[in-house]
Short mmCIF file of C-alpha atoms and ligand atoms in Angstrom, two decimals:
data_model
loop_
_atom_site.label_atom_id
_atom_site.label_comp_id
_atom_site.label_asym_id
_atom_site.label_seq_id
_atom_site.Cartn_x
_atom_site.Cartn_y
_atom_site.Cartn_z
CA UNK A 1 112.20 70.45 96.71
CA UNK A 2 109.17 68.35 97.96
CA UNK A 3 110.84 65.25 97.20
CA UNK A 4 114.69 66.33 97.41
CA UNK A 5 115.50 67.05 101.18
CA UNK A 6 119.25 68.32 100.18
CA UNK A 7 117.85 70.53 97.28
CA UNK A 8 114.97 72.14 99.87
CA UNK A 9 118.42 72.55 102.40
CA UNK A 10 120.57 74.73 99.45
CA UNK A 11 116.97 77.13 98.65
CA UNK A 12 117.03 77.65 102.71
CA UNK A 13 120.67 78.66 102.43
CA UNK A 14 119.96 80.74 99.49
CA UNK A 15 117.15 82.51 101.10
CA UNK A 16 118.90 83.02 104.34
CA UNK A 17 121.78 84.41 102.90
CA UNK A 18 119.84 86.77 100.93
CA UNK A 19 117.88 87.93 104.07
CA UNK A 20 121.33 88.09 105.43
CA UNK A 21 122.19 90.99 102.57
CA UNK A 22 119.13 92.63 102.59
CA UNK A 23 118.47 93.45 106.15
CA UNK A 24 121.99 95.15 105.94
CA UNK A 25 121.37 96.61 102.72
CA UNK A 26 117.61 96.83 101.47
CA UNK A 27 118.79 98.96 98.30
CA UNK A 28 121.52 96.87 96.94
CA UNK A 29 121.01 94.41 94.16
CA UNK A 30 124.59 92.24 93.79
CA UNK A 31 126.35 90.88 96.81
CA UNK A 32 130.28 89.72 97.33
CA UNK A 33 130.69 86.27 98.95
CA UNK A 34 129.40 85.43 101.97
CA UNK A 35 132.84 85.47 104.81
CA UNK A 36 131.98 81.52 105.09
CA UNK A 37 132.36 80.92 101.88
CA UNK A 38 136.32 81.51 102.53
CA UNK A 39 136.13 83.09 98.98
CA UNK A 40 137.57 87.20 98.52
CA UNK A 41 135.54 90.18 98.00
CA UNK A 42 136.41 91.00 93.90
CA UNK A 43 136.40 94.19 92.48
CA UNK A 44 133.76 95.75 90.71
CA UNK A 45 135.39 97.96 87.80
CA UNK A 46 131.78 98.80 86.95
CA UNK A 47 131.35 100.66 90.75
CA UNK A 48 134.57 102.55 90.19
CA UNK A 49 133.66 106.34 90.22
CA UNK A 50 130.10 105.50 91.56
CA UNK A 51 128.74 107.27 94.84
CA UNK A 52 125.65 105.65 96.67
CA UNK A 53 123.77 107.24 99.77
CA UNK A 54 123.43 105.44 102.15
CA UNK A 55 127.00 104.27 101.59
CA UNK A 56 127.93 100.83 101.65
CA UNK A 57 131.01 98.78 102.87
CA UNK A 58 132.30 97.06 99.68
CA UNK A 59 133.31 93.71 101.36
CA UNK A 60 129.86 93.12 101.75
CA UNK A 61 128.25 94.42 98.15
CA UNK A 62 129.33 94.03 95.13
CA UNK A 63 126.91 96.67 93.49
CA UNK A 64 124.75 98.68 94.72
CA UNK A 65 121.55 99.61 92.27
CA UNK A 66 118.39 99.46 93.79
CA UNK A 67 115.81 97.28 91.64
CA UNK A 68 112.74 96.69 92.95
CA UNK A 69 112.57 93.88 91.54
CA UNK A 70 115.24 92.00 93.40
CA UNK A 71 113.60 92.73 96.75
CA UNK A 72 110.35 91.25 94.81
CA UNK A 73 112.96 87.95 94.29
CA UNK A 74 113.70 87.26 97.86
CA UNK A 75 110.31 87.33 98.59
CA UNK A 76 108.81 85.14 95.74
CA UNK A 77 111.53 82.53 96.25
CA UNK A 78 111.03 82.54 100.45
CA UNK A 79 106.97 81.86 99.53
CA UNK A 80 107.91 79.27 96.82
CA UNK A 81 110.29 77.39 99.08
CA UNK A 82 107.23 77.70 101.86
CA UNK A 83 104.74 76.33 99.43
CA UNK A 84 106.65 73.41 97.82
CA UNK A 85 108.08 72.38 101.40
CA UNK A 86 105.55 73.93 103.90
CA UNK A 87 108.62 74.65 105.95
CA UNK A 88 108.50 77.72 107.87
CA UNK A 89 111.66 77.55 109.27
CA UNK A 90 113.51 79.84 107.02
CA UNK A 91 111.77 83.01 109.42
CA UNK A 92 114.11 83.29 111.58
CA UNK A 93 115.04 87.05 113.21
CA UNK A 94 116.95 87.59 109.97
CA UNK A 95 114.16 87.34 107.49
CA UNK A 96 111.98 89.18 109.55
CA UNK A 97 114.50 91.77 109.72
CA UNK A 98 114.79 91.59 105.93
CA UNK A 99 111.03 92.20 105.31
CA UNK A 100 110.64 94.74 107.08
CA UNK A 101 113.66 96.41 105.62
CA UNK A 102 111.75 95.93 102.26
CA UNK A 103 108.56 98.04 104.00
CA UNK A 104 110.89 100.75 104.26
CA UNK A 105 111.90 100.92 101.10
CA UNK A 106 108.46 100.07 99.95
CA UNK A 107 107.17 103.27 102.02
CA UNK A 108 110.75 105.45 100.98
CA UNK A 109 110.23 104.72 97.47
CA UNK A 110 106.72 105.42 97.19
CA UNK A 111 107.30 109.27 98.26
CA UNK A 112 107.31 112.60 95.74
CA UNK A 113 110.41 113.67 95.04
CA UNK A 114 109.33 117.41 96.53
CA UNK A 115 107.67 117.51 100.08
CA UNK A 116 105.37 120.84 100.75
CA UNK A 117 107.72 123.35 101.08
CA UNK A 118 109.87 121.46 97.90
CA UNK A 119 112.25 119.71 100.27
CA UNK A 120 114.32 117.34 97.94
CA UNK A 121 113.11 114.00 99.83
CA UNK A 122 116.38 111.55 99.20
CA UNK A 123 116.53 108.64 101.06
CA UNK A 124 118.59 107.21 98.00
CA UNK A 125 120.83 108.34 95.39
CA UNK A 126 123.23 106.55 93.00
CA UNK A 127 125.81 108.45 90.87
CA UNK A 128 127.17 106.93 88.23
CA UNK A 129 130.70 107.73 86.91
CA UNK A 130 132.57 105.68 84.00
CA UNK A 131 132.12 102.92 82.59
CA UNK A 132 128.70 101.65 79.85
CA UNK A 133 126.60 100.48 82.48
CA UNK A 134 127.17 103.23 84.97
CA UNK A 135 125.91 106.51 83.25
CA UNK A 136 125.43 109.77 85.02
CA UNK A 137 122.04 109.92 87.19
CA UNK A 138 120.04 113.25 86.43
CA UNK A 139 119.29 115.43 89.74
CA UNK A 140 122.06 114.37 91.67
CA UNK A 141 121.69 110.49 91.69
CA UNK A 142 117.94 111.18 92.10
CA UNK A 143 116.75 110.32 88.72
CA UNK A 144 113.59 112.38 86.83
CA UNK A 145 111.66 113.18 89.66
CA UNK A 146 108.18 111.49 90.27
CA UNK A 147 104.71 112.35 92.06
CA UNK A 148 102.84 110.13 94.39
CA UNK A 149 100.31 107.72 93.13
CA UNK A 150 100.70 104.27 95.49
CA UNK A 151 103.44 103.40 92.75
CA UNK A 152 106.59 102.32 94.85
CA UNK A 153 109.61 103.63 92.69
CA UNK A 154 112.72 101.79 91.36
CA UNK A 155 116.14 103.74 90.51
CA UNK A 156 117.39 100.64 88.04
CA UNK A 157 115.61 98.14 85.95
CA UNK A 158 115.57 94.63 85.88
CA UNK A 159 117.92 94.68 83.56
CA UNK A 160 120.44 96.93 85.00
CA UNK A 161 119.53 99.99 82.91
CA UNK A 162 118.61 103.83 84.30
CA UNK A 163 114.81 103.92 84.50
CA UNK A 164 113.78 106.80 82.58
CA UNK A 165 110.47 107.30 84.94
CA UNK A 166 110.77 105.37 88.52
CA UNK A 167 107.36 103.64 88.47
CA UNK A 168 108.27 100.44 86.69
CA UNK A 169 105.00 99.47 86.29
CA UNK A 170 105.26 95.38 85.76
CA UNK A 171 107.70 95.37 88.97
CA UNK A 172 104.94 97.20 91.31
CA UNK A 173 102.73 94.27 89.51
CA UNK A 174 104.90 91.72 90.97
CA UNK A 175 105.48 93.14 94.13
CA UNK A 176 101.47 93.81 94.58
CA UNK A 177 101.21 89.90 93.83
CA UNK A 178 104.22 89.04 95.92
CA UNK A 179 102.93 90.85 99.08
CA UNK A 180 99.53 88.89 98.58
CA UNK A 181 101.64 85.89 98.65
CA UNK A 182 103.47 87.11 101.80
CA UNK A 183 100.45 87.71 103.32
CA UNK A 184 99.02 84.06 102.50
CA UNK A 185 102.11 82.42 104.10
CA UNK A 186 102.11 84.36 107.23
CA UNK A 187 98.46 83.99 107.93
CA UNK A 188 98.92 80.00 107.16
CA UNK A 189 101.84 80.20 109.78
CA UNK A 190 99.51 82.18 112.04
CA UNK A 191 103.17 84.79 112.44
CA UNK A 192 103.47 88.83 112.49
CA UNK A 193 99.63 89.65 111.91
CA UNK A 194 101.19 93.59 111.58
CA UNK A 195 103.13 92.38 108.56
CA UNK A 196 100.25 90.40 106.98
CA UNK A 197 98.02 93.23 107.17
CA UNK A 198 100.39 95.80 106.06
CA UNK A 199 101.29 93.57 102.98
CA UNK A 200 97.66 93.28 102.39
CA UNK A 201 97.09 96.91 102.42
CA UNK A 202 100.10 97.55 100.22
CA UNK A 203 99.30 94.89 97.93
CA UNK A 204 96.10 96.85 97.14
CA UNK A 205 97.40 100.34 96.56
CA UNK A 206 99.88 99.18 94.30
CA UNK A 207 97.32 97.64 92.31
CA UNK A 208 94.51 100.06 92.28
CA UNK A 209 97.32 102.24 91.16
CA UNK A 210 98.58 100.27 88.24
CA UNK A 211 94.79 100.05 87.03
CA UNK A 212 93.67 103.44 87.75
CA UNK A 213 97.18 105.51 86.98
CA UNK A 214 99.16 103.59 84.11
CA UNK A 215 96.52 102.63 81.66
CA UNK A 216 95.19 104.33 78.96
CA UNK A 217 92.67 102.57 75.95
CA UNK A 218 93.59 99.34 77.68
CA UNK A 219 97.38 99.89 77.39
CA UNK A 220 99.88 99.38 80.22
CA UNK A 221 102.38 101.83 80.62
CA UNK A 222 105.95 100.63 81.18
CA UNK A 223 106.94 103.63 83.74
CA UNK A 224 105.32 106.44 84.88
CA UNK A 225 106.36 109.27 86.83
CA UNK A 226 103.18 110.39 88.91
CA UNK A 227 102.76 114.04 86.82
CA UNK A 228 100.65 111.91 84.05
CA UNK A 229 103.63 110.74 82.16
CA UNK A 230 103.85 107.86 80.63
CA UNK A 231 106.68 105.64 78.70
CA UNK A 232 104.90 102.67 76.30
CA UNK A 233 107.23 100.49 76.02
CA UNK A 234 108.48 97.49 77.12
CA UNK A 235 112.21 95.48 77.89
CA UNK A 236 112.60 91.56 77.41
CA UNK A 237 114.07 91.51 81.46
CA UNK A 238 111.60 89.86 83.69
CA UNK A 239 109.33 91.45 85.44
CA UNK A 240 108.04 92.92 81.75
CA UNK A 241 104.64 94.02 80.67
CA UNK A 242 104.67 90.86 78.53
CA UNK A 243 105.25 88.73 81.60
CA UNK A 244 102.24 90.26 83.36
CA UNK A 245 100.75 86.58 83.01
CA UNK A 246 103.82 84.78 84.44
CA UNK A 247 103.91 87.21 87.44
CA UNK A 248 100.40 86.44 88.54
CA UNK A 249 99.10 89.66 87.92
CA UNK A 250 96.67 88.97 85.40
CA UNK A 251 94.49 86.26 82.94
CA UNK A 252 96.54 86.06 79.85
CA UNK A 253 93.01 86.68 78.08
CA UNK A 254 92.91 90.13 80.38
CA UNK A 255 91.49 92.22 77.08
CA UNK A 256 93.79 95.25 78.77
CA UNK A 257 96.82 92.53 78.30
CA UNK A 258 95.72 91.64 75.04
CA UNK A 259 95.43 95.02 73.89
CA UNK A 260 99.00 95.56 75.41
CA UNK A 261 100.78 92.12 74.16
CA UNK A 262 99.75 93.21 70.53
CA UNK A 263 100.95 96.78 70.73
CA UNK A 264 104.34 95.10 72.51
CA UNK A 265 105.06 92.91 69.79
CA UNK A 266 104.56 95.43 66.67
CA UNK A 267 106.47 98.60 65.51
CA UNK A 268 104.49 100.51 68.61
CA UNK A 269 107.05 99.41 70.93
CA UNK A 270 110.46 101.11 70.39
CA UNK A 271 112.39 97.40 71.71
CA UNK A 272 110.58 96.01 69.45
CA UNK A 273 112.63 94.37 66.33
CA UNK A 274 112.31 91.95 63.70
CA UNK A 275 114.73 90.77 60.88
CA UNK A 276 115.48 87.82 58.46
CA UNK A 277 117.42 85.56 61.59
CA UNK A 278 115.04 86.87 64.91
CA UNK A 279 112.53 88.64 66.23
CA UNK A 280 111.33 89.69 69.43
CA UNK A 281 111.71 92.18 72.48
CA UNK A 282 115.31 93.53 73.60
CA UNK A 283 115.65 96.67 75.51
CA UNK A 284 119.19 99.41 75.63
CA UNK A 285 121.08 96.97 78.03
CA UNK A 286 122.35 95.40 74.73
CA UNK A 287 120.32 97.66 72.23
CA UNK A 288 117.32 98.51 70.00
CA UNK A 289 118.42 95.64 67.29
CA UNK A 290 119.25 93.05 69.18
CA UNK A 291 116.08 91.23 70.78
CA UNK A 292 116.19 88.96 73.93
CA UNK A 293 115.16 85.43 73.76
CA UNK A 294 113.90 86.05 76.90
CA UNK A 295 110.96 87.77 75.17
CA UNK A 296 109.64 85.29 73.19
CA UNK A 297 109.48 83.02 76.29
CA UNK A 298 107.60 85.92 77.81
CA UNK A 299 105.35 85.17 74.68
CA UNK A 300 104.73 81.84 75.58
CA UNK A 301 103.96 82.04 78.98
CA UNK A 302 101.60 84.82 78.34
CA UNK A 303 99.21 82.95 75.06
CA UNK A 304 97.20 79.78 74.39
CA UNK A 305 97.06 80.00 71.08
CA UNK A 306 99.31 77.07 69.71
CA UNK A 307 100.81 78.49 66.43
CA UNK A 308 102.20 81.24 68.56
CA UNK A 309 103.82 79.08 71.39
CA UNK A 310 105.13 77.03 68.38
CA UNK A 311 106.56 80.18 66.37
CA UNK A 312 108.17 81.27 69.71
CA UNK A 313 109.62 77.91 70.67
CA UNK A 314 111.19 77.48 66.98
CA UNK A 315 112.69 80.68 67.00
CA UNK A 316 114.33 80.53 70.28
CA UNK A 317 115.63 76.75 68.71
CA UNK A 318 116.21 77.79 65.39
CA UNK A 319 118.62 80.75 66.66
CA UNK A 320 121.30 78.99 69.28
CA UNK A 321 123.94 78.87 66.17
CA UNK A 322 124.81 75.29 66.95
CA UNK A 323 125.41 75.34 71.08
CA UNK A 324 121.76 74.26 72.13
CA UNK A 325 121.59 76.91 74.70
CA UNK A 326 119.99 80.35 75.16
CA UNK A 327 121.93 83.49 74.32
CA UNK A 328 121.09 87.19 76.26
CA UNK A 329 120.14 88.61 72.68
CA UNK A 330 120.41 88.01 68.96
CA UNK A 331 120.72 90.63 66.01
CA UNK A 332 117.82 90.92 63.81
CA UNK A 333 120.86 91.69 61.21
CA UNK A 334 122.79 89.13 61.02
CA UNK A 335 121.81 86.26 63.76
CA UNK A 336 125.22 87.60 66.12
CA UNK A 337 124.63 87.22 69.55
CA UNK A 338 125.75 88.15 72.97
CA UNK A 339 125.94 85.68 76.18
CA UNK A 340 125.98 82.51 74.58
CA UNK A 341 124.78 80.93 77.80
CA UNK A 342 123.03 83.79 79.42
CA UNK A 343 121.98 81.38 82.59
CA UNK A 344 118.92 83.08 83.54
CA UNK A 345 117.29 82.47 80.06
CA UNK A 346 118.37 79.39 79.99
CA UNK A 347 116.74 78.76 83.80
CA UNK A 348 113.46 80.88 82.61
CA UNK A 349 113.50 78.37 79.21
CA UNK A 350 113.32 75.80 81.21
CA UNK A 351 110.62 76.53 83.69
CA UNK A 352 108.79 77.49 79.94
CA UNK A 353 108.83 74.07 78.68
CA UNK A 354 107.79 72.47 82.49
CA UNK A 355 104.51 74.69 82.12
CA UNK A 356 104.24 73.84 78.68
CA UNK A 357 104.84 69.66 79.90
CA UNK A 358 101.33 70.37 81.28
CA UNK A 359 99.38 73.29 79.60
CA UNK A 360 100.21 72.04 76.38
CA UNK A 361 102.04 68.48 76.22
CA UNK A 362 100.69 68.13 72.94
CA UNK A 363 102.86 70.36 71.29
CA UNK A 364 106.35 68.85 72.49
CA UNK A 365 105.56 65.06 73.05
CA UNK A 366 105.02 62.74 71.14
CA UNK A 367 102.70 60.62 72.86
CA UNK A 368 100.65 64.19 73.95
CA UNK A 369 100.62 63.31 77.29
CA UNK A 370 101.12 65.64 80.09
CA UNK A 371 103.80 65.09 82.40
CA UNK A 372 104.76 66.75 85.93
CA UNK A 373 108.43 66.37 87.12
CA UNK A 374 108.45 64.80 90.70
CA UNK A 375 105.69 61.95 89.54
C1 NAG B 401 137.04 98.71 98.45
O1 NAG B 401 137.26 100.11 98.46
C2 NAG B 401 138.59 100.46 98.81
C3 NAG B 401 138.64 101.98 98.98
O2 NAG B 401 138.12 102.63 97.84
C4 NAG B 401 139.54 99.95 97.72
O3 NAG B 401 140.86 100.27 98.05
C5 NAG B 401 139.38 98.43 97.62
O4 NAG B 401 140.15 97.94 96.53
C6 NAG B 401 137.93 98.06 97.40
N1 NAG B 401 137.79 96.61 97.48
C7 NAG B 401 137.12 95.91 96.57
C8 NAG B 401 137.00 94.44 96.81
O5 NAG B 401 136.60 96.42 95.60
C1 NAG B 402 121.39 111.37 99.09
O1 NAG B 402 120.79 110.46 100.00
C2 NAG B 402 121.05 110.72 101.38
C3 NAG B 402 120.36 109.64 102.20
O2 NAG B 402 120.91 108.39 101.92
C4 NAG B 402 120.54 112.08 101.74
O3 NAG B 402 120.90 112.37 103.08
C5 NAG B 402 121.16 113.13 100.85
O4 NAG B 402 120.58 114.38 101.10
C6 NAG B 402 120.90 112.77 99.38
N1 NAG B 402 121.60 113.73 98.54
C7 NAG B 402 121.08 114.23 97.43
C8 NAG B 402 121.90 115.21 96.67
O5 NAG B 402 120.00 113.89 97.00
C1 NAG B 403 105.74 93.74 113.48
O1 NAG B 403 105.82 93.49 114.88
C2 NAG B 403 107.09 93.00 115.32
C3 NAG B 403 106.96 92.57 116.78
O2 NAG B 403 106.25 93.52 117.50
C4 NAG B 403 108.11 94.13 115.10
O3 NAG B 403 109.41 93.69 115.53
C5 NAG B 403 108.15 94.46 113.63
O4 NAG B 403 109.04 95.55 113.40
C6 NAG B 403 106.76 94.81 113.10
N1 NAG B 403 106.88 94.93 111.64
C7 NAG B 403 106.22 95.84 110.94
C8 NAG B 403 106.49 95.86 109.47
O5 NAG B 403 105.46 96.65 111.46
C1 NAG B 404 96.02 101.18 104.03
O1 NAG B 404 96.19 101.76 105.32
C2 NAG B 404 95.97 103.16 105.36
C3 NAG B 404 96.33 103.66 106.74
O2 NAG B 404 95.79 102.84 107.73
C4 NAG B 404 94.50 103.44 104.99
O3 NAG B 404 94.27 104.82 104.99
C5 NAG B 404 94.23 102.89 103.60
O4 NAG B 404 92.88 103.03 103.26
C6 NAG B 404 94.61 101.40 103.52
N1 NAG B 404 94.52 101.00 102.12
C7 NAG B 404 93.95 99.86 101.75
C8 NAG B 404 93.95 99.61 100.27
O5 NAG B 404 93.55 99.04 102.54
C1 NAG B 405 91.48 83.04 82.45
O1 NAG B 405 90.23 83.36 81.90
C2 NAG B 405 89.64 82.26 81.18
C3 NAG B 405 88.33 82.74 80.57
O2 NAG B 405 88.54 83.91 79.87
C4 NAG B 405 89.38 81.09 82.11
O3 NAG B 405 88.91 80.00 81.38
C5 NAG B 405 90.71 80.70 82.80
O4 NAG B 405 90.48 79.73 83.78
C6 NAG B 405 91.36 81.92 83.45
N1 NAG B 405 92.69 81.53 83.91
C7 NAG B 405 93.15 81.85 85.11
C8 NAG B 405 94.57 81.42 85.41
O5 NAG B 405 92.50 82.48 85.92
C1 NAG B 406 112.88 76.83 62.20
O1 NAG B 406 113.59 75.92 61.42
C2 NAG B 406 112.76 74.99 60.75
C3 NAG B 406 113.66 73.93 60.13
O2 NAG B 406 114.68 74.55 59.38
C4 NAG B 406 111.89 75.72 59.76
O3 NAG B 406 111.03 74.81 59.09
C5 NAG B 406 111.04 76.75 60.50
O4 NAG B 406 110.33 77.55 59.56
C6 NAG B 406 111.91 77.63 61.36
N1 NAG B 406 111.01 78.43 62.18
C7 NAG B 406 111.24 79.67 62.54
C8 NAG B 406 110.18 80.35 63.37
O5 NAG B 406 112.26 80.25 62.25
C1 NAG B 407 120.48 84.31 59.20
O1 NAG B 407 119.50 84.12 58.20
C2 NAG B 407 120.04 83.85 56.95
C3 NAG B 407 118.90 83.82 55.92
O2 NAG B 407 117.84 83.05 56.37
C4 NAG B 407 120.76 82.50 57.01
O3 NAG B 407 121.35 82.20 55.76
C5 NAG B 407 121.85 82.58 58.07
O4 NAG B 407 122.46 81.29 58.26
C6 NAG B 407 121.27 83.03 59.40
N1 NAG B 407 122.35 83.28 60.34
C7 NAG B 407 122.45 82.64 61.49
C8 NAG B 407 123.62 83.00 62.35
O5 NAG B 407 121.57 81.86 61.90
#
């Protein structure tokens, strides 16, 4: 984007469309075409038989689960676009709107489930009717219920799924990071001194939570629910436990990440599986057999050790069956796969092997010589 003016004008677009979306609809994660487009709404078989509070107008979403981590997105990519182009112009009156739409959820989301007098406090609820990937929510579309700690909670994962407890611990990790980053670009622009502090302050309890509520003997908890429980576990979808590094939440050589990395990649983890043909992280999007890809990059991003970046790269190479791109996941059975050009691991692959062009050109050049794109 720094040296592409027409690739820098496309992110803007992207980013004020999506501030477009989420000022309207802060808990909706998958959007129908914007009217200028001149393309039509589609259908969403998937949101047959579904009822969301608040309700939305389906010409304008296309699903409605609430991820945190897609309102963590919008703000990563409106900071990356700032730092690569140190244009500020994308703030307009929409993205303002937008982030502070994401404060409400932020503050919504971070409330027990029970006020004093065990008021049900709903300020969403999702229930699923048909369909795989739309299973009944527990407690009315309200999901298990959850206890305040500073966590913010999440009704869906990254990958789609039910969360089982609604602290999703590595998305509060890359919110806390991404509301530091907020913070940094506001204070650069000298704009909304109310939203950098309150980003600031947020950015803080969510991490003093994650290090004081989640961890026990040095291992991160996937979800928690407030009460003291705890799932260990983790899913290949980004934001993971195993991406901690890539998120910016800690040092890779963190001995609490250490501790958790090993546990993640052994028998400890229950989406953890290995076979003759692959190996690796998946999660029940696909299921418990069939590890991501997406995983192993993970893997990469988050050692320096070279023989495991180099076992991580082969088997993500050894196990495209022939069509040199990156599938969603691969049985440890029998080397089937599903997605044979699952675009965000291929995207995710790619931004792998720039880090690895400079952190470690040694292992895939020949010459050994770093190299950054743009130069
Ligand atoms: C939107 O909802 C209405 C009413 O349920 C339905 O008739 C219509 O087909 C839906 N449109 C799309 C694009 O899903
Ligand atoms: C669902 O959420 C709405 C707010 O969007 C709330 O008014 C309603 O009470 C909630 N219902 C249940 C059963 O939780
Ligand atoms: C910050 O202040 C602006 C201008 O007074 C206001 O419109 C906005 O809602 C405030 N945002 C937050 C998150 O307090
Ligand atoms: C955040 O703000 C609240 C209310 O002003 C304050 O009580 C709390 O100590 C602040 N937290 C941090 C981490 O700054
Ligand atoms: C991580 O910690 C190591 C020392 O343990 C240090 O050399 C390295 O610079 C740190 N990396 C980052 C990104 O802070
Ligand atoms: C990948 O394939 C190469 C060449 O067949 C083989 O030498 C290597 O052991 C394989 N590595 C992994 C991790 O499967
Ligand atoms: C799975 O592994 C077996 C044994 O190494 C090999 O013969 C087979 O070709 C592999 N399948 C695929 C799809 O890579």
């Amino acid at each position: 984007m720094s040296t592409d003016k027409e690739l820098a004008t496309l992110v803007k677009a992207v980013i004020n469309n999506e501030a477009r979306y989420v000022s309207q609809y802060p808990y909706c994660g998958a959007f129908q075409p914007p009217p200028e487009s001149g393309l039509a709404p589609s259908h969403n078989d998937w949101a047959d038989g579904v009822t969301v509070n608040p309700p939305v107008n389906n010409q304008t979403v296309f699903e409605c689960k609430y991820e945190l981590d897609s309102l963590c997105g919008f703000l990563k990519l409106s900071r990356s676009y700032y730092q690569a182009t140190k244009d500020a112009s994308f703030m307009n009156s929409n993205w303002f709107a937008a982030v502070d739409q994401i404060f409400n959820v932020i503050w919504e989301q971070s409330q027990s489930s029970f006020d004093e007098d065990y008021n049900l406090v709903s300020f969403y609820n999702w229930t699923g009717g048909n369909g795989a990937l739309s299973p009944a929510v527990n407690n009315v579309g309200n999901g298990e219920p959850r206890l305040y700690s500073g966590l913010v909670g999440t009704h869906h994962r990254p990958s789609d799924d039910l969360s089982t407890f609604a602290f999703l611990v590595p998305a509060n990790a890359m919110l806390s990071v991404e509301l530091t980053n907020l913070a940094e670009v506001l204070e650069a622009t000298k704009q909304a001194k109310n939203i950098s502090q309150l980003a600031r302050n947020y950015s803080t309890t969510i991490k003093n939570a994650i290090w004081e509520t989640t961890i026990v003997n040095n291992i991160f908890a996937y979800e928690t629910n407030g009460f003291g429980g705890r799932y260990v576990m983790d899913d290949a979808n980004v934001p993971s436990l195993l991406s901690l590094p890539y998120l910016g939440f800690l040092n890779k050589t963190h001995p609490a990440y250490v501790a958790t990395r090993n546990l993640l990649l052994s028998r400890k983890n229950p989406y953890f599986a290995a076979g003759k043909n692959f190996s690796g992280i998946g999660g029940p999007h696909v299921d418990a057999w069939n590890p991501w890809p997406m995983s192993q990059i993970s893997a990469i991003f988050g050692t320096d050790d070279d023989e495991d970046i180099t076992r991580s790269l082969y088997l993500i190479a050894n196990n495209t069956q022939g069509l040199g791109l990156i599938h969603e996941s691969i049985s440890i059975y029998d080397g089937s796969y599903t997605r044979p050009w699952f675009a965000w691991a291929n995207s995710y692959f790619a931004e792998m092997l720039l880090d690895l062009a400079q952190r470690k050109p040694h292992l895939i050049f020949k010459d050994g010589k770093p190299y950054t794109p743009g130069q």
